[in-house]
Each structure stands twice: as structure tokens, then as C-alpha cells.
Tab-separated table of N, CA and C in Angstrom:
chain	number	residue	atom	x	y	z
A	227	UNK	N	19.811	8.499	15.300
A	227	UNK	CA	20.937	9.267	15.805
A	227	UNK	C	20.913	10.620	15.115
A	228	UNK	N	20.711	11.621	15.894
A	228	UNK	CA	20.632	12.968	15.337
A	228	UNK	C	21.966	13.699	15.405
A	229	UNK	N	22.817	13.322	16.337
A	229	UNK	CA	24.092	14.004	16.470
A	229	UNK	C	23.979	15.380	17.089
A	230	UNK	N	22.821	15.703	17.657
A	230	UNK	CA	22.602	17.033	18.205
A	230	UNK	C	22.468	17.023	19.727
A	231	UNK	N	22.640	15.872	20.348
A	231	UNK	CA	22.474	15.803	21.795
A	231	UNK	C	21.055	15.421	22.170
A	232	UNK	N	20.671	15.749	23.390
A	232	UNK	CA	19.349	15.375	23.907
A	232	UNK	C	18.242	16.141	23.185
A	233	UNK	N	17.068	15.521	23.093
A	233	UNK	CA	15.898	16.151	22.478
A	233	UNK	C	15.051	16.820	23.545
A	234	UNK	N	14.508	17.965	23.237
A	234	UNK	CA	13.585	18.649	24.131
A	234	UNK	C	12.233	17.953	24.015
A	235	UNK	N	11.703	17.401	25.101
A	235	UNK	CA	10.446	16.638	25.025
A	235	UNK	C	9.192	17.506	24.888
A	236	UNK	N	9.315	18.811	24.901
A	236	UNK	CA	8.136	19.671	24.876
A	236	UNK	C	7.272	19.420	23.639
A	237	UNK	N	7.885	19.154	22.481
A	237	UNK	CA	7.096	18.905	21.274
A	237	UNK	C	6.285	17.613	21.370
A	238	UNK	N	6.730	16.676	22.178
A	238	UNK	CA	6.007	15.423	22.350
A	238	UNK	C	4.882	15.554	23.376
A	239	UNK	N	4.961	16.544	24.233
A	239	UNK	CA	3.991	16.731	25.304
A	239	UNK	C	2.929	17.778	24.989
A	240	UNK	N	3.236	18.680	24.064
A	240	UNK	CA	2.333	19.768	23.725
A	240	UNK	C	1.066	19.220	23.071
A	241	UNK	N	-0.073	19.691	23.524
A	241	UNK	CA	-1.338	19.299	22.909
A	241	UNK	C	-1.563	20.144	21.671
A	242	UNK	N	-2.138	19.525	20.669
A	242	UNK	CA	-2.430	20.254	19.437
A	242	UNK	C	-3.925	20.185	19.155
A	243	UNK	N	-4.381	21.059	18.311
A	243	UNK	CA	-5.785	21.048	17.910
A	243	UNK	C	-6.006	20.212	16.656
A	244	UNK	N	-4.916	19.673	16.122
A	244	UNK	CA	-5.034	18.883	14.897
A	244	UNK	C	-5.566	17.493	15.195
A	245	UNK	N	-6.433	17.029	14.334
A	245	UNK	CA	-6.861	15.640	14.398
A	245	UNK	C	-6.404	14.974	13.106
A	246	UNK	N	-5.898	13.766	13.219
A	246	UNK	CA	-5.424	13.107	12.004
A	246	UNK	C	-6.590	12.825	11.057
A	247	UNK	N	-6.298	12.763	9.764
A	247	UNK	CA	-7.377	12.471	8.818
A	247	UNK	C	-7.931	11.068	9.045
A	248	UNK	N	-9.203	10.908	8.782
A	248	UNK	CA	-9.852	9.611	8.941
A	248	UNK	C	-9.264	8.620	7.940
A	249	UNK	N	-9.021	7.402	8.415
A	249	UNK	CA	-8.508	6.359	7.530
A	249	UNK	C	-9.695	5.762	6.772
A	250	UNK	N	-9.674	5.925	5.452
A	250	UNK	CA	-10.759	5.393	4.621
A	250	UNK	C	-10.306	4.207	3.779
A	251	UNK	N	-9.013	3.896	3.802
A	251	UNK	CA	-8.499	2.734	3.060
A	251	UNK	C	-8.994	1.455	3.731
A	252	UNK	N	-9.186	0.406	2.941
A	252	UNK	CA	-9.659	-0.886	3.446
A	252	UNK	C	-8.595	-1.496	4.357
A	253	UNK	N	-8.931	-1.656	5.626
A	253	UNK	CA	-7.975	-2.157	6.608
A	253	UNK	C	-7.788	-3.667	6.549
A	254	UNK	N	-8.620	-4.376	5.822
A	254	UNK	CA	-8.470	-5.828	5.715
A	254	UNK	C	-7.219	-6.216	4.941
A	255	UNK	N	-6.647	-5.292	4.186
A	255	UNK	CA	-5.435	-5.581	3.416
A	255	UNK	C	-4.166	-5.447	4.254
A	256	UNK	N	-4.262	-4.920	5.477
A	256	UNK	CA	-3.070	-4.723	6.307
A	256	UNK	C	-2.341	-6.046	6.513
A	257	UNK	N	-1.036	-6.023	6.269
A	257	UNK	CA	-0.211	-7.214	6.423
A	257	UNK	C	-0.278	-8.182	5.256
A	258	UNK	N	-1.102	-7.903	4.271
A	258	UNK	CA	-1.297	-8.793	3.130
A	258	UNK	C	-0.499	-8.316	1.919
A	259	UNK	N	-0.255	-9.248	0.999
A	259	UNK	CA	0.331	-8.907	-0.291
A	259	UNK	C	-0.791	-8.622	-1.269
A	260	UNK	N	-0.654	-7.551	-2.020
A	260	UNK	CA	-1.591	-7.178	-3.079
A	260	UNK	C	-0.747	-6.935	-4.335
A	261	UNK	N	-1.397	-6.688	-5.461
A	261	UNK	CA	-0.649	-6.336	-6.676
A	261	UNK	C	-1.280	-5.102	-7.297
A	262	UNK	N	-0.471	-4.388	-8.059
A	262	UNK	CA	-0.980	-3.192	-8.732
A	262	UNK	C	-1.857	-3.607	-9.907
A	263	UNK	N	-2.857	-2.805	-10.169
A	263	UNK	CA	-3.777	-3.059	-11.286
A	263	UNK	C	-3.157	-2.581	-12.593
A	264	UNK	N	-3.857	-2.881	-13.685
A	264	UNK	CA	-3.471	-2.348	-14.993
A	264	UNK	C	-3.543	-0.820	-14.927
A	265	UNK	N	-2.763	-0.155	-15.749
A	265	UNK	CA	-2.778	1.304	-15.767
A	265	UNK	C	-1.669	1.859	-14.900
A	266	UNK	N	-1.646	3.166	-14.783
A	266	UNK	CA	-0.572	3.839	-14.047
A	266	UNK	C	-0.814	3.827	-12.552
A	267	UNK	N	0.237	3.468	-11.834
A	267	UNK	CA	0.266	3.536	-10.377
A	267	UNK	C	1.608	4.136	-9.987
A	268	UNK	N	1.627	4.805	-8.850
A	268	UNK	CA	2.863	5.447	-8.416
A	268	UNK	C	3.142	5.135	-6.956
A	269	UNK	N	4.414	4.991	-6.626
A	269	UNK	CA	4.863	4.924	-5.253
A	269	UNK	C	5.151	6.372	-4.861
A	270	UNK	N	4.494	6.827	-3.792
A	270	UNK	CA	4.607	8.234	-3.399
A	270	UNK	C	5.289	8.372	-2.050
A	271	UNK	N	5.833	9.568	-1.824
A	271	UNK	CA	6.548	9.844	-0.582
A	271	UNK	C	5.609	9.965	0.618
A	272	UNK	N	4.407	10.467	0.399
A	272	UNK	CA	3.461	10.700	1.487
A	272	UNK	C	2.057	10.289	1.036
A	273	UNK	N	1.129	10.130	1.984
A	273	UNK	CA	-0.230	9.698	1.634
A	273	UNK	C	-1.110	10.830	1.115
A	274	UNK	N	-0.687	11.424	0.013
A	274	UNK	CA	-1.434	12.511	-0.592
A	274	UNK	C	-1.251	12.436	-2.099
A	275	UNK	N	-2.306	12.679	-2.867
A	275	UNK	CA	-2.164	12.659	-4.322
A	275	UNK	C	-1.160	13.689	-4.834
A	276	UNK	N	-0.894	14.717	-4.054
A	276	UNK	CA	0.022	15.777	-4.481
A	276	UNK	C	1.456	15.561	-4.013
A	277	UNK	N	1.714	14.467	-3.282
A	277	UNK	CA	3.074	14.245	-2.778
A	277	UNK	C	4.017	13.824	-3.905
A	278	UNK	N	5.291	13.899	-3.635
A	278	UNK	CA	6.303	13.557	-4.635
A	278	UNK	C	6.194	12.088	-5.026
A	279	UNK	N	6.271	11.834	-6.330
A	279	UNK	CA	6.260	10.461	-6.844
A	279	UNK	C	7.677	9.913	-6.780
A	280	UNK	N	7.835	8.794	-6.076
A	280	UNK	CA	9.149	8.171	-5.957
A	280	UNK	C	9.467	7.324	-7.184
A	281	UNK	N	8.456	6.621	-7.694
A	281	UNK	CA	8.636	5.797	-8.885
A	281	UNK	C	7.276	5.368	-9.426
A	282	UNK	N	7.281	4.945	-10.675
A	282	UNK	CA	6.067	4.385	-11.269
A	282	UNK	C	6.053	2.899	-10.961
A	283	UNK	N	4.885	2.381	-10.635
A	283	UNK	CA	4.731	0.957	-10.340
A	283	UNK	C	4.109	0.299	-11.563
A	284	UNK	N	4.801	-0.695	-12.100
A	284	UNK	CA	4.290	-1.380	-13.284
A	284	UNK	C	3.096	-2.260	-12.910
A	285	UNK	N	2.261	-2.555	-13.898
A	285	UNK	CA	1.086	-3.399	-13.683
A	285	UNK	C	1.495	-4.749	-13.109
A	286	UNK	N	0.713	-5.236	-12.177
A	286	UNK	CA	0.854	-6.564	-11.554
A	286	UNK	C	2.052	-6.686	-10.615
A	287	UNK	N	2.611	-5.549	-10.161
A	287	UNK	CA	3.719	-5.578	-9.204
A	287	UNK	C	3.186	-5.916	-7.819
A	288	UNK	N	3.789	-6.910	-7.121
A	288	UNK	CA	3.324	-7.226	-5.763
A	288	UNK	C	3.818	-6.188	-4.757
A	289	UNK	N	2.985	-5.915	-3.762
A	289	UNK	CA	3.313	-4.960	-2.706
A	289	UNK	C	2.753	-5.499	-1.399
A	290	UNK	N	3.528	-5.412	-0.325
A	290	UNK	CA	3.023	-5.789	0.991
A	290	UNK	C	2.467	-4.540	1.655
A	291	UNK	N	1.221	-4.607	2.113
A	291	UNK	CA	0.577	-3.472	2.771
A	291	UNK	C	1.038	-3.445	4.229
A	292	UNK	N	1.780	-2.401	4.587
A	292	UNK	CA	2.327	-2.256	5.933
A	292	UNK	C	1.405	-1.480	6.864
A	293	UNK	N	0.709	-0.480	6.310
A	293	UNK	CA	-0.129	0.395	7.129
A	293	UNK	C	-1.104	1.136	6.223
A	294	UNK	N	-2.019	1.850	6.849
A	294	UNK	CA	-2.955	2.696	6.117
A	294	UNK	C	-2.907	4.088	6.734
A	295	UNK	N	-2.953	5.088	5.869
A	295	UNK	CA	-2.974	6.487	6.306
A	295	UNK	C	-3.936	7.218	5.386
A	296	UNK	N	-4.990	7.764	5.960
A	296	UNK	CA	-6.024	8.451	5.181
A	296	UNK	C	-6.555	7.502	4.107
A	297	UNK	N	-6.416	7.877	2.838
A	297	UNK	CA	-6.925	7.021	1.764
A	297	UNK	C	-5.791	6.359	0.976
A	298	UNK	N	-4.666	6.088	1.651
A	298	UNK	CA	-3.513	5.452	1.012
A	298	UNK	C	-3.007	4.284	1.855
A	299	UNK	N	-2.289	3.381	1.198
A	299	UNK	CA	-1.564	2.317	1.885
A	299	UNK	C	-0.088	2.678	1.927
A	300	UNK	N	0.560	2.325	3.020
A	300	UNK	CA	2.029	2.348	3.069
A	300	UNK	C	2.443	0.950	2.646
A	301	UNK	N	3.251	0.867	1.584
A	301	UNK	CA	3.559	-0.431	0.983
A	301	UNK	C	5.065	-0.673	0.889
A	302	UNK	N	5.401	-1.957	0.838
A	302	UNK	CA	6.773	-2.414	0.656
A	302	UNK	C	6.835	-3.164	-0.666
A	303	UNK	N	7.734	-2.739	-1.556
A	303	UNK	CA	7.935	-3.418	-2.832
A	303	UNK	C	8.974	-4.529	-2.657
A	304	UNK	N	9.015	-5.493	-3.575
A	304	UNK	CA	9.958	-6.603	-3.446
A	304	UNK	C	11.434	-6.183	-3.407
A	305	UNK	N	11.769	-5.005	-3.924
A	305	UNK	CA	13.159	-4.542	-3.893
A	305	UNK	C	13.486	-3.741	-2.639
A	306	UNK	N	12.536	-3.671	-1.685
A	306	UNK	CA	12.770	-2.976	-0.422
A	306	UNK	C	12.305	-1.534	-0.393
A	307	UNK	N	11.869	-0.983	-1.527
A	307	UNK	CA	11.361	0.395	-1.538
A	307	UNK	C	10.083	0.468	-0.708
A	308	UNK	N	9.953	1.533	0.055
A	308	UNK	CA	8.753	1.767	0.862
A	308	UNK	C	8.183	3.125	0.490
A	309	UNK	N	6.886	3.194	0.377
A	309	UNK	CA	6.211	4.442	0.068
A	309	UNK	C	4.715	4.250	0.196
A	310	UNK	N	3.973	5.174	-0.372
A	310	UNK	CA	2.508	5.141	-0.294
A	310	UNK	C	1.914	4.898	-1.673
A	311	UNK	N	0.826	4.139	-1.694
A	311	UNK	CA	0.116	3.862	-2.928
A	311	UNK	C	-1.383	3.949	-2.695
A	312	UNK	N	-2.110	4.223	-3.764
A	312	UNK	CA	-3.568	4.342	-3.678
A	312	UNK	C	-4.212	2.955	-3.664
A	313	UNK	N	-5.055	2.664	-2.673
A	313	UNK	CA	-5.712	1.358	-2.605
A	313	UNK	C	-6.558	1.025	-3.837
A	314	UNK	N	-7.130	2.040	-4.480
A	314	UNK	CA	-7.961	1.755	-5.653
A	314	UNK	C	-7.117	1.345	-6.864
A	315	UNK	N	-5.795	1.377	-6.733
A	315	UNK	CA	-4.891	0.931	-7.794
A	315	UNK	C	-4.297	-0.449	-7.478
A	316	UNK	N	-4.879	-1.135	-6.455
A	316	UNK	CA	-4.400	-2.464	-6.079
A	316	UNK	C	-5.531	-3.479	-6.161
A	317	UNK	N	-5.121	-4.756	-6.207
A	317	UNK	CA	-6.085	-5.858	-6.170
A	317	UNK	C	-5.465	-7.026	-5.409
A	318	UNK	N	-6.309	-7.919	-4.959
A	318	UNK	CA	-5.894	-9.079	-4.186
A	318	UNK	C	-5.113	-10.068	-5.050
A	319	UNK	N	-4.299	-10.882	-4.402
A	319	UNK	CA	-3.591	-11.956	-5.090
A	319	UNK	C	-4.410	-13.247	-5.124
A	320	UNK	N	-5.643	-13.211	-4.609
A	320	UNK	CA	-6.466	-14.420	-4.563
A	320	UNK	C	-6.704	-15.022	-5.939
A	321	UNK	N	-6.848	-14.181	-6.928
A	321	UNK	CA	-7.070	-14.661	-8.289
A	321	UNK	C	-5.747	-14.600	-9.038
A	322	UNK	N	-5.346	-15.725	-9.630
A	322	UNK	CA	-4.068	-15.739	-10.348
A	322	UNK	C	-4.196	-15.035	-11.688
A	323	UNK	N	-3.064	-14.526	-12.176
A	323	UNK	CA	-3.023	-13.921	-13.496
A	323	UNK	C	-3.105	-15.002	-14.565
A	324	UNK	N	-2.532	-16.161	-14.241
A	324	UNK	CA	-2.469	-17.255	-15.201
A	324	UNK	C	-2.034	-18.520	-14.465
A	325	UNK	N	-2.402	-19.682	-14.981
A	325	UNK	CA	-1.920	-20.965	-14.489
A	325	UNK	C	-1.172	-21.627	-15.640
A	326	UNK	N	0.047	-22.110	-15.349
A	326	UNK	CA	0.853	-22.750	-16.386
A	326	UNK	C	1.487	-24.016	-15.840
A	327	UNK	N	1.781	-24.931	-16.749
A	327	UNK	CA	2.549	-26.114	-16.402
A	327	UNK	C	4.013	-25.832	-16.708
A	328	UNK	N	4.892	-26.280	-15.830
A	328	UNK	CA	6.324	-26.087	-16.036
A	328	UNK	C	6.791	-26.976	-17.189
A	329	UNK	N	7.402	-26.372	-18.189
A	329	UNK	CA	7.915	-27.118	-19.335
A	329	UNK	C	9.189	-27.878	-18.956
A	330	UNK	N	9.895	-27.381	-17.952
A	330	UNK	CA	11.117	-27.990	-17.414
A	330	UNK	C	11.049	-27.812	-15.903
A	331	UNK	N	11.936	-28.460	-15.149
A	331	UNK	CA	11.958	-28.205	-13.703
A	331	UNK	C	12.085	-26.696	-13.430
A	332	UNK	N	11.344	-26.219	-12.468
A	332	UNK	CA	11.261	-24.782	-12.189
A	332	UNK	C	11.741	-24.502	-10.773
A	333	UNK	N	12.746	-23.642	-10.646
A	333	UNK	CA	13.267	-23.264	-9.327
A	333	UNK	C	12.351	-22.233	-8.683
A	334	UNK	N	11.943	-22.480	-7.437
A	334	UNK	CA	11.154	-21.529	-6.651
A	334	UNK	C	12.107	-20.925	-5.628
A	335	UNK	N	12.275	-19.588	-5.702
A	335	UNK	CA	13.254	-18.896	-4.868
A	335	UNK	C	12.566	-17.986	-3.849
A	336	UNK	N	13.322	-17.588	-2.827
A	336	UNK	CA	12.756	-16.779	-1.748
A	336	UNK	C	12.592	-15.310	-2.099
A	337	UNK	N	13.327	-14.822	-3.096
A	337	UNK	CA	13.222	-13.416	-3.481
A	337	UNK	C	13.476	-13.280	-4.982
A	338	UNK	N	13.112	-12.139	-5.570
A	338	UNK	CA	13.279	-11.949	-7.008
A	338	UNK	C	14.672	-11.445	-7.390
A	339	UNK	N	15.698	-12.225	-7.024
A	339	UNK	CA	17.074	-11.891	-7.367
A	339	UNK	C	17.800	-13.145	-7.825
A	340	UNK	N	18.835	-12.961	-8.629
A	340	UNK	CA	19.561	-14.121	-9.168
A	340	UNK	C	20.286	-14.912	-8.084
A	341	UNK	N	20.687	-14.283	-6.997
A	341	UNK	CA	21.398	-14.976	-5.925
A	341	UNK	C	20.501	-15.488	-4.810
A	342	UNK	N	19.202	-15.496	-5.033
A	342	UNK	CA	18.259	-15.898	-3.987
A	342	UNK	C	18.377	-17.386	-3.657
A	343	UNK	N	18.017	-17.727	-2.447
A	343	UNK	CA	18.028	-19.119	-1.996
A	343	UNK	C	16.867	-19.865	-2.640
A	344	UNK	N	17.173	-21.073	-3.148
A	344	UNK	CA	16.142	-21.916	-3.738
A	344	UNK	C	15.357	-22.586	-2.612
A	345	UNK	N	14.033	-22.409	-2.613
A	345	UNK	CA	13.174	-23.009	-1.598
A	345	UNK	C	12.676	-24.379	-2.023
A	346	UNK	N	12.507	-24.558	-3.339
A	346	UNK	CA	11.951	-25.801	-3.850
A	346	UNK	C	12.198	-25.848	-5.350
A	347	UNK	N	12.034	-27.017	-5.919
A	347	UNK	CA	12.107	-27.161	-7.370
A	347	UNK	C	10.855	-27.914	-7.800
A	348	UNK	N	10.130	-27.341	-8.734
A	348	UNK	CA	8.896	-27.926	-9.239
A	348	UNK	C	9.234	-28.820	-10.427
A	349	UNK	N	8.730	-30.051	-10.423
A	349	UNK	CA	9.028	-30.935	-11.549
A	349	UNK	C	8.301	-30.508	-12.826
A	350	UNK	N	8.858	-30.934	-13.934
A	350	UNK	CA	8.247	-30.674	-15.238
A	350	UNK	C	6.802	-31.185	-15.227
A	351	UNK	N	5.896	-30.386	-15.791
A	351	UNK	CA	4.493	-30.776	-15.893
A	351	UNK	C	3.616	-30.322	-14.747
A	352	UNK	N	4.206	-29.928	-13.627
A	352	UNK	CA	3.396	-29.462	-12.495
A	352	UNK	C	2.921	-28.039	-12.752
A	353	UNK	N	1.683	-27.770	-12.419
A	353	UNK	CA	1.097	-26.446	-12.636
A	353	UNK	C	1.514	-25.478	-11.525
A	354	UNK	N	1.691	-24.224	-11.887
A	354	UNK	CA	1.919	-23.139	-10.935
A	354	UNK	C	0.980	-21.994	-11.276
A	355	UNK	N	0.550	-21.288	-10.248
A	355	UNK	CA	-0.277	-20.087	-10.426
A	355	UNK	C	0.643	-18.882	-10.459
A	356	UNK	N	0.545	-18.048	-11.480
A	356	UNK	CA	1.308	-16.803	-11.539
A	356	UNK	C	0.452	-15.727	-10.871
A	357	UNK	N	0.966	-15.188	-9.754
A	357	UNK	CA	0.207	-14.233	-8.942
A	357	UNK	C	0.556	-12.782	-9.248
A	358	UNK	N	1.823	-12.522	-9.548
A	358	UNK	CA	2.280	-11.149	-9.758
A	358	UNK	C	3.591	-11.186	-10.532
A	359	UNK	N	4.020	-9.999	-10.976
A	359	UNK	CA	5.227	-9.869	-11.789
A	359	UNK	C	6.102	-8.766	-11.218
A	360	UNK	N	7.417	-9.005	-11.188
A	360	UNK	CA	8.342	-7.973	-10.747
A	360	UNK	C	9.645	-8.128	-11.511
A	361	UNK	N	9.928	-7.139	-12.334
A	361	UNK	CA	11.097	-7.147	-13.207
A	361	UNK	C	11.096	-8.428	-14.033
A	362	UNK	N	12.131	-9.253	-13.925
A	362	UNK	CA	12.204	-10.482	-14.721
A	362	UNK	C	11.777	-11.713	-13.923
A	363	UNK	N	10.965	-11.520	-12.912
A	363	UNK	CA	10.533	-12.625	-12.052
A	363	UNK	C	9.019	-12.639	-11.920
A	364	UNK	N	8.507	-13.835	-11.688
A	364	UNK	CA	7.081	-14.033	-11.446
A	364	UNK	C	6.903	-14.513	-10.018
A	365	UNK	N	5.945	-13.966	-9.304
A	365	UNK	CA	5.553	-14.483	-8.003
A	365	UNK	C	4.579	-15.609	-8.289
A	366	UNK	N	4.928	-16.833	-7.875
A	366	UNK	CA	4.122	-18.001	-8.203
A	366	UNK	C	3.692	-18.735	-6.944
A	367	UNK	N	2.651	-19.551	-7.095
A	367	UNK	CA	2.203	-20.423	-6.019
A	367	UNK	C	2.079	-21.827	-6.590
A	368	UNK	N	2.656	-22.790	-5.883
A	368	UNK	CA	2.639	-24.173	-6.340
A	368	UNK	C	1.315	-24.844	-5.971
A	369	UNK	N	1.105	-26.048	-6.508
A	369	UNK	CA	-0.095	-26.819	-6.164
A	369	UNK	C	-0.155	-27.109	-4.672
A	370	UNK	N	1.023	-27.209	-4.024
A	370	UNK	CA	1.081	-27.459	-2.589
A	370	UNK	C	0.919	-26.211	-1.731
A	371	UNK	N	0.770	-25.040	-2.353
A	371	UNK	CA	0.544	-23.804	-1.610
A	371	UNK	C	1.792	-22.991	-1.320
A	372	UNK	N	2.973	-23.454	-1.746
A	372	UNK	CA	4.205	-22.698	-1.534
A	372	UNK	C	4.223	-21.488	-2.466
A	373	UNK	N	4.486	-20.318	-1.897
A	373	UNK	CA	4.585	-19.096	-2.698
A	373	UNK	C	6.034	-18.650	-2.731
A	374	UNK	N	6.527	-18.353	-3.925
A	374	UNK	CA	7.901	-17.914	-4.089
A	374	UNK	C	8.092	-17.303	-5.461
A	375	UNK	N	9.328	-17.060	-5.813
A	375	UNK	CA	9.674	-16.376	-7.049
A	375	UNK	C	10.291	-17.336	-8.046
A	376	UNK	N	9.938	-17.183	-9.311
A	376	UNK	CA	10.516	-17.966	-10.397
A	376	UNK	C	10.985	-16.998	-11.480
A	377	UNK	N	12.146	-17.283	-12.046
A	377	UNK	CA	12.638	-16.442	-13.137
A	377	UNK	C	11.704	-16.585	-14.326
A	378	UNK	N	11.378	-15.455	-14.944
A	378	UNK	CA	10.552	-15.489	-16.152
A	378	UNK	C	11.349	-16.211	-17.224
A	379	UNK	N	10.670	-16.951	-18.104
A	379	UNK	CA	11.397	-17.701	-19.127
A	379	UNK	C	12.132	-16.783	-20.091
A	380	UNK	N	13.165	-17.311	-20.694
A	380	UNK	CA	13.900	-16.572	-21.726
A	380	UNK	C	13.510	-17.124	-23.075
A	381	UNK	N	13.203	-16.340	-24.059
A	381	UNK	CA	13.118	-14.889	-23.973
A	381	UNK	C	11.934	-14.461	-23.129
A	382	UNK	N	12.039	-13.260	-22.572
A	382	UNK	CA	10.975	-12.737	-21.712
A	382	UNK	C	9.675	-12.654	-22.490
A	383	UNK	N	8.537	-12.769	-21.795
A	383	UNK	CA	7.242	-12.669	-22.449
A	383	UNK	C	7.064	-11.319	-23.129
A	384	UNK	N	6.097	-11.175	-24.021
A	384	UNK	CA	5.861	-9.894	-24.699
A	384	UNK	C	5.779	-8.748	-23.696
A	385	UNK	N	6.460	-7.660	-23.998
A	385	UNK	CA	6.464	-6.512	-23.098
A	385	UNK	C	7.430	-6.693	-21.952
A	386	UNK	N	8.097	-7.846	-21.865
A	386	UNK	CA	9.068	-8.084	-20.811
A	386	UNK	C	8.467	-8.491	-19.489
A	387	UNK	N	7.139	-8.486	-19.345
A	387	UNK	CA	6.549	-8.773	-18.043
A	387	UNK	C	5.311	-9.645	-18.107
A	388	UNK	N	4.454	-9.448	-19.057
A	388	UNK	CA	3.166	-10.122	-19.068
A	388	UNK	C	3.300	-11.602	-19.395
A	389	UNK	N	2.631	-12.490	-18.648
A	389	UNK	CA	2.627	-13.895	-19.021
A	389	UNK	C	1.887	-14.070	-20.339
A	390	UNK	N	2.392	-14.919	-21.206
A	390	UNK	CA	1.762	-15.246	-22.478
A	390	UNK	C	1.009	-16.558	-22.288
A	391	UNK	N	-0.322	-16.570	-22.436
A	391	UNK	CA	-1.095	-17.770	-22.170
A	391	UNK	C	-0.629	-18.994	-22.953
A	392	UNK	N	0.001	-18.837	-24.116
A	392	UNK	CA	0.419	-19.982	-24.894
A	392	UNK	C	1.832	-20.439	-24.616
A	393	UNK	N	2.532	-19.785	-23.665
A	393	UNK	CA	3.935	-20.090	-23.410
A	393	UNK	C	4.067	-20.806	-22.088
A	394	UNK	N	4.856	-21.882	-22.043
A	394	UNK	CA	5.109	-22.605	-20.796
A	394	UNK	C	6.267	-21.954	-20.062
A	395	UNK	N	6.350	-22.239	-18.752
A	395	UNK	CA	7.456	-21.735	-17.950
A	395	UNK	C	8.696	-22.572	-18.205
A	396	UNK	N	9.840	-21.932	-18.242
A	396	UNK	CA	11.121	-22.631	-18.412
A	396	UNK	C	11.977	-22.392	-17.200
A	397	UNK	N	12.968	-23.265	-16.994
A	397	UNK	CA	13.981	-23.026	-15.963
A	397	UNK	C	14.869	-21.901	-16.451
A	398	UNK	N	15.496	-21.167	-15.556
A	398	UNK	CA	16.319	-20.033	-16.020
A	398	UNK	C	17.564	-20.435	-16.726
């Protein structure tokens, strides 16, 4: 809704001499979840290294690849932010960051928020794969293949985000 009345269609009909830049990003990631690599990554306003940085993306943050433009992905973060990220700063979720056994029953939720709907509860002793990290939540996959969010144990792992190989998962 522009509030300006009807649009003049001439801009949509006019031919231009511009050709869009070639898409060089890997198209196999379209529609898939990936995570940010170690090091600095940024969510940007446009698919250009010189575009405005909307926010810094922490290591191992999951992102859904919505589209590709030139050498960037258009991504969706778990909190709903949308922007562009460099494909060379992402990696597949196929390999887990860590596998842990639940020290207590573990709630698997649909989103990384405290009010999220519980999808399942994992019994004590069952292993889960930690795929990605977002704020105080881990994106996990159960032995049965269910993927969802689990609250990081309290106290939070070192650095507030990284899984500690010697620490078991706790219920929140």
C-alpha cells in the first residue's frame, strides 16, 4: 500500500540495457538450513560486500537460504530477520557440532523462544545431535530424525554459546 493512488506501469514495461549479475552462489542450498562458520559473518541489506551491515552473525547460527543473488544468499534467521549473507561464510548442517546424551529429560521445541510449543520430550540418556546455536538455544536432531530447539543448559556453556564436549544437556 503506497497511499499514492494508481501506479504508472511505464516503469514495468520499459526495456533496459541492464542485465542482472550472474548468480555464482551454490544453488543447491536454496530452501535448506545452513549455519554460519567460525569467524565474522554479517547480515547485510543487499547482496554486495559494500552494503549496509544489519547485524553480526555469531558462529554456528542457523539460517534458511531463501534465494541467491549474485554471490550472496538471501537468508532468514531464527528470529525472523531477513538479509543477505556470503555463501563462503556458511556450512551445511549435515555434520553435527557435537553429539550428547541428555542428562535429564530434554524438551524439543518448535522455535528458539521460551513460549514455544513443545514438539517432543527426549528421555534421559538419549543422544541428540547439536546442529547449530542461536542465543540461548541449540538446534538439535533426535535419534528419530526430529529437528527442533532445546534450551542450552544452565549455566550456559563457555562463551554463552559453544557446546562443551564434557557437559551433558539439561532440561531448562
